Amino acid sequence: MNLERVVRPAGPFTLALSMKHASDATRHVRDGTLTTTLRIGERVEIGSARQTLDGSIVLRAATEEGLERLRFVLALDADHTEFLRRFARDPLIGQATVHFQGMRQLRMPTVAQALLRAFCGQLIDSRRARQLERIIVRAIEPSLEGSDLHAPPSCTSLAQAAPVRLRQLGLHASRAAALVRICRSVDLERLHQLPTEQAAQFIERQRGLGPWSAGVVCLEGLGRHERGLVGDLGLIKLMSRLRGRWVESHETAELLAPYGEWAGLAGLYLGTAFSHGLIPLPAERPVRFPRPAYA
């Protein structure tokens, strides 16, 4: 990493809050520093970021292109001041906008990795889903010299993977076949050029994918806030507590609808508020566990 740049994020930004659960096969968090592999075309390099006491972010990468890609991964230019202002008194996320106002959704270095995460995430256990993603990335992508981090998956590397090999690694056969087929038929990075709704519609048209997967790709792959994770298990649990009954996955769209173009970020704040007890909930809990919702 030969280049260093000190930047000021646009709007409130706290790296420590945004890095929660950030570690995977392509990046890790150590001593407050995020180190990640970055893909620029066919080239891969390593970048890092840390936050200083005055709120500035120190970026390091091998090239100018790497520094710009790192800015995207960290969402440094995604100012969410308007989101915080608009929903400061919201009954569900108002408290979270105060206590976690610097939190943003980190992004994947490639859209292909976001799609892989969507397929792996079609499991109830999020920890197992992340473990599966890590296993697959380590199997299909080389580690960088002098590092334990692996290159971010690309359409090319996933297209070259045999579905049977992905099945052996733990991905369901139909999902493995669908993942390889999509990566062989389209350059996923071109989704950056489409409006959010068109990109989401493309994902939802693919066999085995649905609104939740479209939300993952839009939020973590494209850096768009307009699409939330409809059908996310955490949102199902929250909405079920609020309604006093287990809701269906599609009903969580109602939970996200009031947040409009900020639905994706709102989902992050809803989950955080729920897990930290910042949402007033009825004492009575629904008695039936929901069916799997991810797609």
PDB file of C-alpha atoms in Angstrom:
ATOM      1  CA  MET A   1       0.000   0.000   0.000  1.00  0.00           C
ATOM      2  CA  ASN A   2       1.976   2.950  -1.300  1.00  0.00           C
ATOM      3  CA  LEU A   3      -0.604   5.750  -1.365  1.00  0.00           C
ATOM      4  CA  GLU A   4      -2.254   7.415   1.596  1.00  0.00           C
ATOM      5  CA  ARG A   5      -5.135   9.869   1.612  1.00  0.00           C
ATOM      6  CA  VAL A   6      -6.862  11.536   4.553  1.00  0.00           C
ATOM      7  CA  VAL A   7     -10.507  12.311   3.789  1.00  0.00           C
ATOM      8  CA  ARG A   8     -13.531  13.707   5.580  1.00  0.00           C
ATOM      9  CA  PRO A   9     -16.681  11.591   5.194  1.00  0.00           C
ATOM     10  CA  ALA A  10     -19.760  13.325   3.854  1.00  0.00           C
ATOM     11  CA  GLY A  11     -22.048  13.614   6.881  1.00  0.00           C
ATOM     12  CA  PRO A  12     -21.872  11.652  10.146  1.00  0.00           C
ATOM     13  CA  PHE A  13     -19.747   8.519   9.856  1.00  0.00           C
ATOM     14  CA  THR A  14     -18.348   6.178  12.496  1.00  0.00           C
ATOM     15  CA  LEU A  15     -16.101   3.461  11.118  1.00  0.00           C
ATOM     16  CA  ALA A  16     -16.331   1.324  14.261  1.00  0.00           C
ATOM     17  CA  LEU A  17     -20.140   1.152  14.025  1.00  0.00           C
ATOM     18  CA  SER A  18     -20.079   0.463  10.300  1.00  0.00           C
ATOM     19  CA  MET A  19     -17.501  -2.325  10.601  1.00  0.00           C
ATOM     20  CA  LYS A  20     -19.617  -4.551  12.830  1.00  0.00           C
ATOM     21  CA  HIS A  21     -19.726  -8.047  11.284  1.00  0.00           C
ATOM     22  CA  ALA A  22     -17.578  -6.761   8.397  1.00  0.00           C
ATOM     23  CA  SER A  23     -14.946  -9.514   8.473  1.00  0.00           C
ATOM     24  CA  ASP A  24     -15.136 -12.180   5.780  1.00  0.00           C
ATOM     25  CA  ALA A  25     -12.738 -13.959   3.426  1.00  0.00           C
ATOM     26  CA  THR A  26     -11.862 -10.685   1.671  1.00  0.00           C
ATOM     27  CA  ARG A  27     -11.480  -8.340   4.648  1.00  0.00           C
ATOM     28  CA  HIS A  28     -10.819  -8.225   8.360  1.00  0.00           C
ATOM     29  CA  VAL A  29     -10.990  -5.766  11.234  1.00  0.00           C
ATOM     30  CA  ARG A  30      -8.040  -5.543  13.602  1.00  0.00           C
ATOM     31  CA  ASP A  31      -7.233  -2.854  16.158  1.00  0.00           C
ATOM     32  CA  GLY A  32      -9.791  -0.523  14.648  1.00  0.00           C
ATOM     33  CA  THR A  33      -8.454  -0.837  11.094  1.00  0.00           C
ATOM     34  CA  LEU A  34     -10.372  -2.360   8.210  1.00  0.00           C
ATOM     35  CA  THR A  35      -8.140  -4.139   5.704  1.00  0.00           C
ATOM     36  CA  THR A  36      -9.776  -5.357   2.509  1.00  0.00           C
ATOM     37  CA  THR A  37      -8.918  -6.698  -0.895  1.00  0.00           C
ATOM     38  CA  LEU A  38     -10.092  -4.574  -3.817  1.00  0.00           C
ATOM     39  CA  ARG A  39     -10.737  -5.598  -7.402  1.00  0.00           C
ATOM     40  CA  ILE A  40     -10.082  -3.062 -10.140  1.00  0.00           C
ATOM     41  CA  GLY A  41     -10.870  -4.837 -13.392  1.00  0.00           C
ATOM     42  CA  GLU A  42      -8.720  -7.949 -13.429  1.00  0.00           C
ATOM     43  CA  ARG A  43      -6.272  -6.521 -10.913  1.00  0.00           C
ATOM     44  CA  VAL A  44      -6.511  -7.050  -7.161  1.00  0.00           C
ATOM     45  CA  GLU A  45      -4.866  -4.988  -4.453  1.00  0.00           C
ATOM     46  CA  ILE A  46      -5.164  -4.444  -0.717  1.00  0.00           C
ATOM     47  CA  GLY A  47      -6.527  -1.303   0.911  1.00  0.00           C
ATOM     48  CA  SER A  48      -7.032  -0.238   4.506  1.00  0.00           C
ATOM     49  CA  ALA A  49      -8.940   2.394   6.448  1.00  0.00           C
ATOM     50  CA  ARG A  50      -8.844   3.736   9.977  1.00  0.00           C
ATOM     51  CA  GLN A  51     -10.554   6.676  11.657  1.00  0.00           C
ATOM     52  CA  THR A  52      -8.691   9.368  13.580  1.00  0.00           C
ATOM     53  CA  LEU A  53      -9.924  11.153  16.682  1.00  0.00           C
ATOM     54  CA  ASP A  54     -11.116  14.143  14.644  1.00  0.00           C
ATOM     55  CA  GLY A  55     -13.338  11.895  12.511  1.00  0.00           C
ATOM     56  CA  SER A  56     -11.131  11.855   9.408  1.00  0.00           C
ATOM     57  CA  ILE A  57     -10.546   8.584   7.583  1.00  0.00           C
ATOM     58  CA  VAL A  58      -7.029   7.532   6.631  1.00  0.00           C
ATOM     59  CA  LEU A  59      -7.154   5.502   3.415  1.00  0.00           C
ATOM     60  CA  ARG A  60      -4.266   3.438   2.085  1.00  0.00           C
ATOM     61  CA  ALA A  61      -4.062   1.556  -1.207  1.00  0.00           C
ATOM     62  CA  ALA A  62      -1.576   0.769  -3.965  1.00  0.00           C
ATOM     63  CA  THR A  63      -3.185   2.952  -6.638  1.00  0.00           C
ATOM     64  CA  GLU A  64      -5.527   5.903  -7.099  1.00  0.00           C
ATOM     65  CA  GLU A  65      -8.138   3.489  -8.442  1.00  0.00           C
ATOM     66  CA  GLY A  66      -7.782   1.459  -5.264  1.00  0.00           C
ATOM     67  CA  LEU A  67      -8.356   4.536  -3.122  1.00  0.00           C
ATOM     68  CA  GLU A  68     -11.529   5.353  -5.049  1.00  0.00           C
ATOM     69  CA  ARG A  69     -12.784   1.783  -4.754  1.00  0.00           C
ATOM     70  CA  LEU A  70     -12.093   1.929  -1.013  1.00  0.00           C
ATOM     71  CA  ARG A  71     -14.209   5.083  -0.751  1.00  0.00           C
ATOM     72  CA  PHE A  72     -17.059   3.171  -2.374  1.00  0.00           C
ATOM     73  CA  VAL A  73     -16.688   0.136  -0.091  1.00  0.00           C
ATOM     74  CA  LEU A  74     -16.791   2.381   2.988  1.00  0.00           C
ATOM     75  CA  ALA A  75     -19.724   4.457   1.652  1.00  0.00           C
ATOM     76  CA  LEU A  76     -17.804   7.600   2.592  1.00  0.00           C
ATOM     77  CA  ASP A  77     -19.708   9.779   0.134  1.00  0.00           C
ATOM     78  CA  ALA A  78     -23.164   8.417   1.013  1.00  0.00           C
ATOM     79  CA  ASP A  79     -24.239  11.296   3.239  1.00  0.00           C
ATOM     80  CA  HIS A  80     -27.294  10.161   5.225  1.00  0.00           C
ATOM     81  CA  THR A  81     -27.864  13.407   7.126  1.00  0.00           C
ATOM     82  CA  GLU A  82     -31.311  13.743   5.545  1.00  0.00           C
ATOM     83  CA  PHE A  83     -32.209  10.230   6.706  1.00  0.00           C
ATOM     84  CA  LEU A  84     -31.203  11.066  10.293  1.00  0.00           C
ATOM     85  CA  ARG A  85     -33.105  14.347  10.247  1.00  0.00           C
ATOM     86  CA  ARG A  86     -36.272  12.963   8.690  1.00  0.00           C
ATOM     87  CA  PHE A  87     -36.612   9.982  11.032  1.00  0.00           C
ATOM     88  CA  ALA A  88     -35.269  11.427  14.282  1.00  0.00           C
ATOM     89  CA  ARG A  89     -38.750  11.132  15.827  1.00  0.00           C
ATOM     90  CA  ASP A  90     -39.708   7.885  14.156  1.00  0.00           C
ATOM     91  CA  PRO A  91     -41.254   5.501  16.728  1.00  0.00           C
ATOM     92  CA  LEU A  92     -39.160   2.572  15.525  1.00  0.00           C
ATOM     93  CA  ILE A  93     -35.746   3.932  14.547  1.00  0.00           C
ATOM     94  CA  GLY A  94     -35.751   7.374  16.150  1.00  0.00           C
ATOM     95  CA  GLN A  95     -33.625   6.258  19.096  1.00  0.00           C
ATOM     96  CA  ALA A  96     -31.224   4.394  16.817  1.00  0.00           C
ATOM     97  CA  THR A  97     -30.653   7.502  14.686  1.00  0.00           C
ATOM     98  CA  VAL A  98     -29.417   9.204  17.854  1.00  0.00           C
ATOM     99  CA  HIS A  99     -27.337   6.419  19.385  1.00  0.00           C
ATOM    100  CA  PHE A 100     -25.939   5.009  16.111  1.00  0.00           C
ATOM    101  CA  GLN A 101     -26.057   8.036  13.822  1.00  0.00           C
ATOM    102  CA  GLY A 102     -22.642   7.365  12.282  1.00  0.00           C
ATOM    103  CA  MET A 103     -23.554   3.853  11.135  1.00  0.00           C
ATOM    104  CA  ARG A 104     -23.605   3.062   7.407  1.00  0.00           C
ATOM    105  CA  GLN A 105     -23.844  -0.107   5.363  1.00  0.00           C
ATOM    106  CA  LEU A 106     -20.440  -1.209   4.077  1.00  0.00           C
ATOM    107  CA  ARG A 107     -20.377  -2.471   0.500  1.00  0.00           C
ATOM    108  CA  MET A 108     -18.818  -5.406  -1.281  1.00  0.00           C
ATOM    109  CA  PRO A 109     -15.804  -4.822  -3.560  1.00  0.00           C
ATOM    110  CA  THR A 110     -17.733  -6.527  -6.402  1.00  0.00           C
ATOM    111  CA  VAL A 111     -21.360  -7.050  -7.313  1.00  0.00           C
ATOM    112  CA  ALA A 112     -20.511 -10.725  -7.844  1.00  0.00           C
ATOM    113  CA  GLN A 113     -19.623 -11.073  -4.167  1.00  0.00           C
ATOM    114  CA  ALA A 114     -22.928  -9.458  -3.202  1.00  0.00           C
ATOM    115  CA  LEU A 115     -24.767 -11.977  -5.382  1.00  0.00           C
ATOM    116  CA  LEU A 116     -22.836 -14.836  -3.783  1.00  0.00           C
ATOM    117  CA  ARG A 117     -23.793 -13.429  -0.366  1.00  0.00           C
ATOM    118  CA  ALA A 118     -27.439 -13.361  -1.443  1.00  0.00           C
ATOM    119  CA  PHE A 119     -27.366 -17.018  -2.468  1.00  0.00           C
ATOM    120  CA  CYS A 120     -25.516 -18.087   0.674  1.00  0.00           C
ATOM    121  CA  GLY A 121     -27.863 -16.002   2.792  1.00  0.00           C
ATOM    122  CA  GLN A 122     -30.882 -18.068   1.815  1.00  0.00           C
ATOM    123  CA  LEU A 123     -30.421 -19.876   5.104  1.00  0.00           C
ATOM    124  CA  ILE A 124     -32.026 -19.224   8.487  1.00  0.00           C
ATOM    125  CA  ASP A 125     -28.713 -19.115  10.374  1.00  0.00           C
ATOM    126  CA  SER A 126     -26.846 -15.955   9.331  1.00  0.00           C
ATOM    127  CA  ARG A 127     -23.660 -17.212  10.972  1.00  0.00           C
ATOM    128  CA  ARG A 128     -23.760 -20.363   8.873  1.00  0.00           C
ATOM    129  CA  ALA A 129     -24.486 -18.274   5.772  1.00  0.00           C
ATOM    130  CA  ARG A 130     -21.389 -16.138   6.364  1.00  0.00           C
ATOM    131  CA  GLN A 131     -19.346 -19.256   7.032  1.00  0.00           C
ATOM    132  CA  LEU A 132     -20.506 -20.774   3.739  1.00  0.00           C
ATOM    133  CA  GLU A 133     -19.616 -17.600   1.837  1.00  0.00           C
ATOM    134  CA  ARG A 134     -16.167 -17.622   3.430  1.00  0.00           C
ATOM    135  CA  ILE A 135     -15.598 -21.265   2.470  1.00  0.00           C
ATOM    136  CA  ILE A 136     -16.583 -20.658  -1.158  1.00  0.00           C
ATOM    137  CA  VAL A 137     -14.474 -17.522  -1.583  1.00  0.00           C
ATOM    138  CA  ARG A 138     -11.427 -19.240  -0.120  1.00  0.00           C
ATOM    139  CA  ALA A 139     -11.927 -22.189  -2.453  1.00  0.00           C
ATOM    140  CA  ILE A 140     -12.313 -20.249  -5.700  1.00  0.00           C
ATOM    141  CA  GLU A 141     -10.129 -17.181  -5.139  1.00  0.00           C
ATOM    142  CA  PRO A 142      -6.398 -17.076  -4.332  1.00  0.00           C
ATOM    143  CA  SER A 143      -5.073 -15.384  -1.251  1.00  0.00           C
ATOM    144  CA  LEU A 144      -2.892 -12.362  -1.851  1.00  0.00           C
ATOM    145  CA  GLU A 145       0.824 -12.763  -1.290  1.00  0.00           C
ATOM    146  CA  GLY A 146       1.770 -12.014   2.282  1.00  0.00           C
ATOM    147  CA  SER A 147      -1.857 -11.896   3.408  1.00  0.00           C
ATOM    148  CA  ASP A 148      -4.544 -14.253   4.629  1.00  0.00           C
ATOM    149  CA  LEU A 149      -7.143 -12.319   2.630  1.00  0.00           C
ATOM    150  CA  HIS A 150      -8.553 -13.615  -0.640  1.00  0.00           C
ATOM    151  CA  ALA A 151      -9.457 -11.738  -3.794  1.00  0.00           C
ATOM    152  CA  PRO A 152     -13.091 -10.636  -4.111  1.00  0.00           C
ATOM    153  CA  PRO A 153     -15.104 -13.003  -6.328  1.00  0.00           C
ATOM    154  CA  SER A 154     -15.718 -11.787  -9.857  1.00  0.00           C
ATOM    155  CA  CYS A 155     -18.200 -12.868 -12.495  1.00  0.00           C
ATOM    156  CA  THR A 156     -15.325 -14.639 -14.231  1.00  0.00           C
ATOM    157  CA  SER A 157     -14.215 -16.651 -11.210  1.00  0.00           C
ATOM    158  CA  LEU A 158     -17.786 -17.639 -10.281  1.00  0.00           C
ATOM    159  CA  ALA A 159     -18.603 -18.494 -13.902  1.00  0.00           C
ATOM    160  CA  GLN A 160     -15.619 -20.826 -13.995  1.00  0.00           C
ATOM    161  CA  ALA A 161     -16.711 -22.655 -10.866  1.00  0.00           C
ATOM    162  CA  ALA A 162     -18.431 -25.972 -11.483  1.00  0.00           C
ATOM    163  CA  PRO A 163     -21.866 -26.141  -9.829  1.00  0.00           C
ATOM    164  CA  VAL A 164     -21.006 -29.566  -8.475  1.00  0.00           C
ATOM    165  CA  ARG A 165     -17.937 -28.086  -6.777  1.00  0.00           C
ATOM    166  CA  LEU A 166     -20.049 -25.355  -5.165  1.00  0.00           C
ATOM    167  CA  ARG A 167     -22.452 -28.056  -4.031  1.00  0.00           C
ATOM    168  CA  GLN A 168     -19.562 -29.944  -2.433  1.00  0.00           C
ATOM    169  CA  LEU A 169     -18.611 -26.752  -0.601  1.00  0.00           C
ATOM    170  CA  GLY A 170     -22.103 -26.529   0.893  1.00  0.00           C
ATOM    171  CA  LEU A 171     -24.230 -24.438  -1.476  1.00  0.00           C
ATOM    172  CA  HIS A 172     -27.575 -25.997  -2.402  1.00  0.00           C
ATOM    173  CA  ALA A 173     -27.480 -27.573  -5.878  1.00  0.00           C
ATOM    174  CA  SER A 174     -30.162 -25.336  -7.408  1.00  0.00           C
ATOM    175  CA  ARG A 175     -28.543 -22.193  -5.995  1.00  0.00           C
ATOM    176  CA  ALA A 176     -25.120 -23.273  -7.228  1.00  0.00           C
ATOM    177  CA  ALA A 177     -26.478 -23.834 -10.729  1.00  0.00           C
ATOM    178  CA  ALA A 178     -28.307 -20.500 -10.725  1.00  0.00           C
ATOM    179  CA  LEU A 179     -25.258 -18.575  -9.473  1.00  0.00           C
ATOM    180  CA  VAL A 180     -22.986 -20.010 -12.167  1.00  0.00           C
ATOM    181  CA  ARG A 181     -25.590 -19.513 -14.897  1.00  0.00           C
ATOM    182  CA  ILE A 182     -26.073 -15.834 -14.030  1.00  0.00           C
ATOM    183  CA  CYS A 183     -22.339 -15.158 -13.900  1.00  0.00           C
ATOM    184  CA  ARG A 184     -21.834 -16.870 -17.246  1.00  0.00           C
ATOM    185  CA  SER A 185     -24.584 -14.851 -18.920  1.00  0.00           C
ATOM    186  CA  VAL A 186     -24.066 -11.272 -17.710  1.00  0.00           C
ATOM    187  CA  ASP A 187     -21.381  -8.919 -16.399  1.00  0.00           C
ATOM    188  CA  LEU A 188     -22.853  -8.034 -13.013  1.00  0.00           C
ATOM    189  CA  GLU A 189     -20.727  -4.902 -12.705  1.00  0.00           C
ATOM    190  CA  ARG A 190     -22.856  -3.397 -15.475  1.00  0.00           C
ATOM    191  CA  LEU A 191     -25.736  -3.240 -12.990  1.00  0.00           C
ATOM    192  CA  HIS A 192     -24.033  -0.103 -11.677  1.00  0.00           C
ATOM    193  CA  GLN A 193     -25.200   1.600 -14.869  1.00  0.00           C
ATOM    194  CA  LEU A 194     -28.881   0.799 -14.294  1.00  0.00           C
ATOM    195  CA  PRO A 195     -31.413   2.636 -12.146  1.00  0.00           C
ATOM    196  CA  THR A 196     -32.050   0.833  -8.877  1.00  0.00           C
ATOM    197  CA  GLU A 197     -35.498  -0.427  -9.867  1.00  0.00           C
ATOM    198  CA  GLN A 198     -34.207  -1.967 -13.103  1.00  0.00           C
ATOM    199  CA  ALA A 199     -31.279  -3.613 -11.326  1.00  0.00           C
ATOM    200  CA  ALA A 200     -33.625  -5.025  -8.681  1.00  0.00           C
ATOM    201  CA  GLN A 201     -36.016  -6.317 -11.332  1.00  0.00           C
ATOM    202  CA  PHE A 202     -33.157  -8.088 -13.076  1.00  0.00           C
ATOM    203  CA  ILE A 203     -32.232  -9.908  -9.862  1.00  0.00           C
ATOM    204  CA  GLU A 204     -35.831 -10.826  -9.053  1.00  0.00           C
ATOM    205  CA  ARG A 205     -36.326 -12.316 -12.540  1.00  0.00           C
ATOM    206  CA  GLN A 206     -33.566 -14.853 -11.905  1.00  0.00           C
ATOM    207  CA  ARG A 207     -34.637 -18.315 -10.802  1.00  0.00           C
ATOM    208  CA  GLY A 208     -34.155 -18.812  -7.072  1.00  0.00           C
ATOM    209  CA  LEU A 209     -33.914 -15.107  -6.267  1.00  0.00           C
ATOM    210  CA  GLY A 210     -36.473 -12.666  -4.914  1.00  0.00           C
ATOM    211  CA  PRO A 211     -36.931  -9.336  -3.114  1.00  0.00           C
ATOM    212  CA  TRP A 212     -34.532 -10.152  -0.278  1.00  0.00           C
ATOM    213  CA  SER A 213     -31.724 -11.071  -2.705  1.00  0.00           C
ATOM    214  CA  ALA A 214     -32.427  -7.965  -4.773  1.00  0.00           C
ATOM    215  CA  GLY A 215     -32.082  -5.925  -1.596  1.00  0.00           C
ATOM    216  CA  VAL A 216     -28.710  -7.499  -0.778  1.00  0.00           C
ATOM    217  CA  VAL A 217     -27.355  -6.821  -4.266  1.00  0.00           C
ATOM    218  CA  CYS A 218     -28.675  -3.257  -4.347  1.00  0.00           C
ATOM    219  CA  LEU A 219     -27.538  -2.351  -0.845  1.00  0.00           C
ATOM    220  CA  GLU A 220     -24.197  -4.155  -0.548  1.00  0.00           C
ATOM    221  CA  GLY A 221     -23.255  -4.557  -4.202  1.00  0.00           C
ATOM    222  CA  LEU A 222     -24.462  -1.322  -5.795  1.00  0.00           C
ATOM    223  CA  GLY A 223     -24.560   0.954  -2.769  1.00  0.00           C
ATOM    224  CA  ARG A 224     -28.233   1.892  -3.240  1.00  0.00           C
ATOM    225  CA  HIS A 225     -30.488   2.717  -0.288  1.00  0.00           C
ATOM    226  CA  GLU A 226     -33.786   2.558  -2.136  1.00  0.00           C
ATOM    227  CA  ARG A 227     -34.330  -1.179  -1.783  1.00  0.00           C
ATOM    228  CA  GLY A 228     -34.657  -2.794   1.621  1.00  0.00           C
ATOM    229  CA  LEU A 229     -34.285  -6.445   2.623  1.00  0.00           C
ATOM    230  CA  VAL A 230     -37.909  -7.485   2.222  1.00  0.00           C
ATOM    231  CA  GLY A 231     -38.336 -10.883   3.857  1.00  0.00           C
ATOM    232  CA  ASP A 232     -35.298 -10.573   6.097  1.00  0.00           C
ATOM    233  CA  LEU A 233     -35.658 -12.849   9.110  1.00  0.00           C
ATOM    234  CA  GLY A 234     -34.759 -10.076  11.553  1.00  0.00           C
ATOM    235  CA  LEU A 235     -37.500  -7.882  10.126  1.00  0.00           C
ATOM    236  CA  ILE A 236     -39.954 -10.771  10.271  1.00  0.00           C
ATOM    237  CA  LYS A 237     -39.192 -11.236  13.971  1.00  0.00           C
ATOM    238  CA  LEU A 238     -39.544  -7.521  14.660  1.00  0.00           C
ATOM    239  CA  MET A 239     -42.785  -7.138  12.741  1.00  0.00           C
ATOM    240  CA  SER A 240     -44.188 -10.278  14.339  1.00  0.00           C
ATOM    241  CA  ARG A 241     -43.539  -8.823  17.790  1.00  0.00           C
ATOM    242  CA  LEU A 242     -45.242  -5.589  16.754  1.00  0.00           C
ATOM    243  CA  ARG A 243     -48.256  -7.379  15.223  1.00  0.00           C
ATOM    244  CA  GLY A 244     -48.576 -10.070  17.878  1.00  0.00           C
ATOM    245  CA  ARG A 245     -48.503 -12.842  15.259  1.00  0.00           C
ATOM    246  CA  TRP A 246     -45.961 -14.340  12.921  1.00  0.00           C
ATOM    247  CA  VAL A 247     -46.066 -12.368   9.690  1.00  0.00           C
ATOM    248  CA  GLU A 248     -45.309 -13.619   6.189  1.00  0.00           C
ATOM    249  CA  SER A 249     -42.080 -12.509   4.519  1.00  0.00           C
ATOM    250  CA  HIS A 250     -43.813 -10.250   1.987  1.00  0.00           C
ATOM    251  CA  GLU A 251     -45.477  -8.304   4.801  1.00  0.00           C
ATOM    252  CA  THR A 252     -42.145  -6.808   5.835  1.00  0.00           C
ATOM    253  CA  ALA A 253     -42.434  -4.542   2.786  1.00  0.00           C
ATOM    254  CA  GLU A 254     -45.035  -2.652   4.846  1.00  0.00           C
ATOM    255  CA  LEU A 255     -42.479  -2.174   7.610  1.00  0.00           C
ATOM    256  CA  LEU A 256     -39.988  -0.611   5.179  1.00  0.00           C
ATOM    257  CA  ALA A 257     -42.452   1.377   3.064  1.00  0.00           C
ATOM    258  CA  PRO A 258     -42.592   4.496   5.300  1.00  0.00           C
ATOM    259  CA  TYR A 259     -38.867   5.042   4.768  1.00  0.00           C
ATOM    260  CA  GLY A 260     -39.178   5.473   1.001  1.00  0.00           C
ATOM    261  CA  GLU A 261     -35.866   5.979  -0.757  1.00  0.00           C
ATOM    262  CA  TRP A 262     -34.058   5.189   2.523  1.00  0.00           C
ATOM    263  CA  ALA A 263     -35.602   1.714   2.953  1.00  0.00           C
ATOM    264  CA  GLY A 264     -32.268  -0.102   2.684  1.00  0.00           C
ATOM    265  CA  LEU A 265     -30.567   1.956   5.366  1.00  0.00           C
ATOM    266  CA  ALA A 266     -33.727   1.894   7.475  1.00  0.00           C
ATOM    267  CA  GLY A 267     -33.533  -1.899   7.559  1.00  0.00           C
ATOM    268  CA  LEU A 268     -30.050  -1.640   9.062  1.00  0.00           C
ATOM    269  CA  TYR A 269     -31.278   0.791  11.723  1.00  0.00           C
ATOM    270  CA  LEU A 270     -34.388  -1.288  12.420  1.00  0.00           C
ATOM    271  CA  GLY A 271     -32.269  -4.363  13.070  1.00  0.00           C
ATOM    272  CA  THR A 272     -29.904  -2.406  15.287  1.00  0.00           C
ATOM    273  CA  ALA A 273     -32.736  -0.780  17.242  1.00  0.00           C
ATOM    274  CA  PHE A 274     -34.432  -4.166  17.700  1.00  0.00           C
ATOM    275  CA  SER A 275     -31.280  -5.921  18.923  1.00  0.00           C
ATOM    276  CA  HIS A 276     -30.475  -3.104  21.382  1.00  0.00           C
ATOM    277  CA  GLY A 277     -33.969  -2.881  22.857  1.00  0.00           C
ATOM    278  CA  LEU A 278     -34.655   0.603  21.502  1.00  0.00           C
ATOM    279  CA  ILE A 279     -38.122  -0.240  20.140  1.00  0.00           C
ATOM    280  CA  PRO A 280     -41.101  -0.447  22.507  1.00  0.00           C
ATOM    281  CA  LEU A 281     -42.589  -3.924  22.031  1.00  0.00           C
ATOM    282  CA  PRO A 282     -45.616  -5.776  23.409  1.00  0.00           C
ATOM    283  CA  ALA A 283     -44.688  -8.136  26.224  1.00  0.00           C
ATOM    284  CA  GLU A 284     -46.479 -11.058  24.587  1.00  0.00           C
ATOM    285  CA  ARG A 285     -44.509 -12.976  21.973  1.00  0.00           C
ATOM    286  CA  PRO A 286     -45.902 -14.878  18.976  1.00  0.00           C
ATOM    287  CA  VAL A 287     -45.845 -18.620  19.595  1.00  0.00           C
ATOM    288  CA  ARG A 288     -45.088 -19.915  16.103  1.00  0.00           C
ATOM    289  CA  PHE A 289     -41.708 -19.728  14.389  1.00  0.00           C
ATOM    290  CA  PRO A 290     -41.822 -18.315  10.855  1.00  0.00           C
ATOM    291  CA  ARG A 291     -41.112 -20.318   7.737  1.00  0.00           C
ATOM    292  CA  PRO A 292     -37.808 -19.644   5.903  1.00  0.00           C
ATOM    293  CA  ALA A 293     -38.119 -16.311   4.116  1.00  0.00           C
ATOM    294  CA  TYR A 294     -34.906 -15.607   2.292  1.00  0.00           C
ATOM    295  CA  ALA A 295     -34.933 -15.524  -1.507  1.00  0.00           C
TER     296      ALA A 295
END
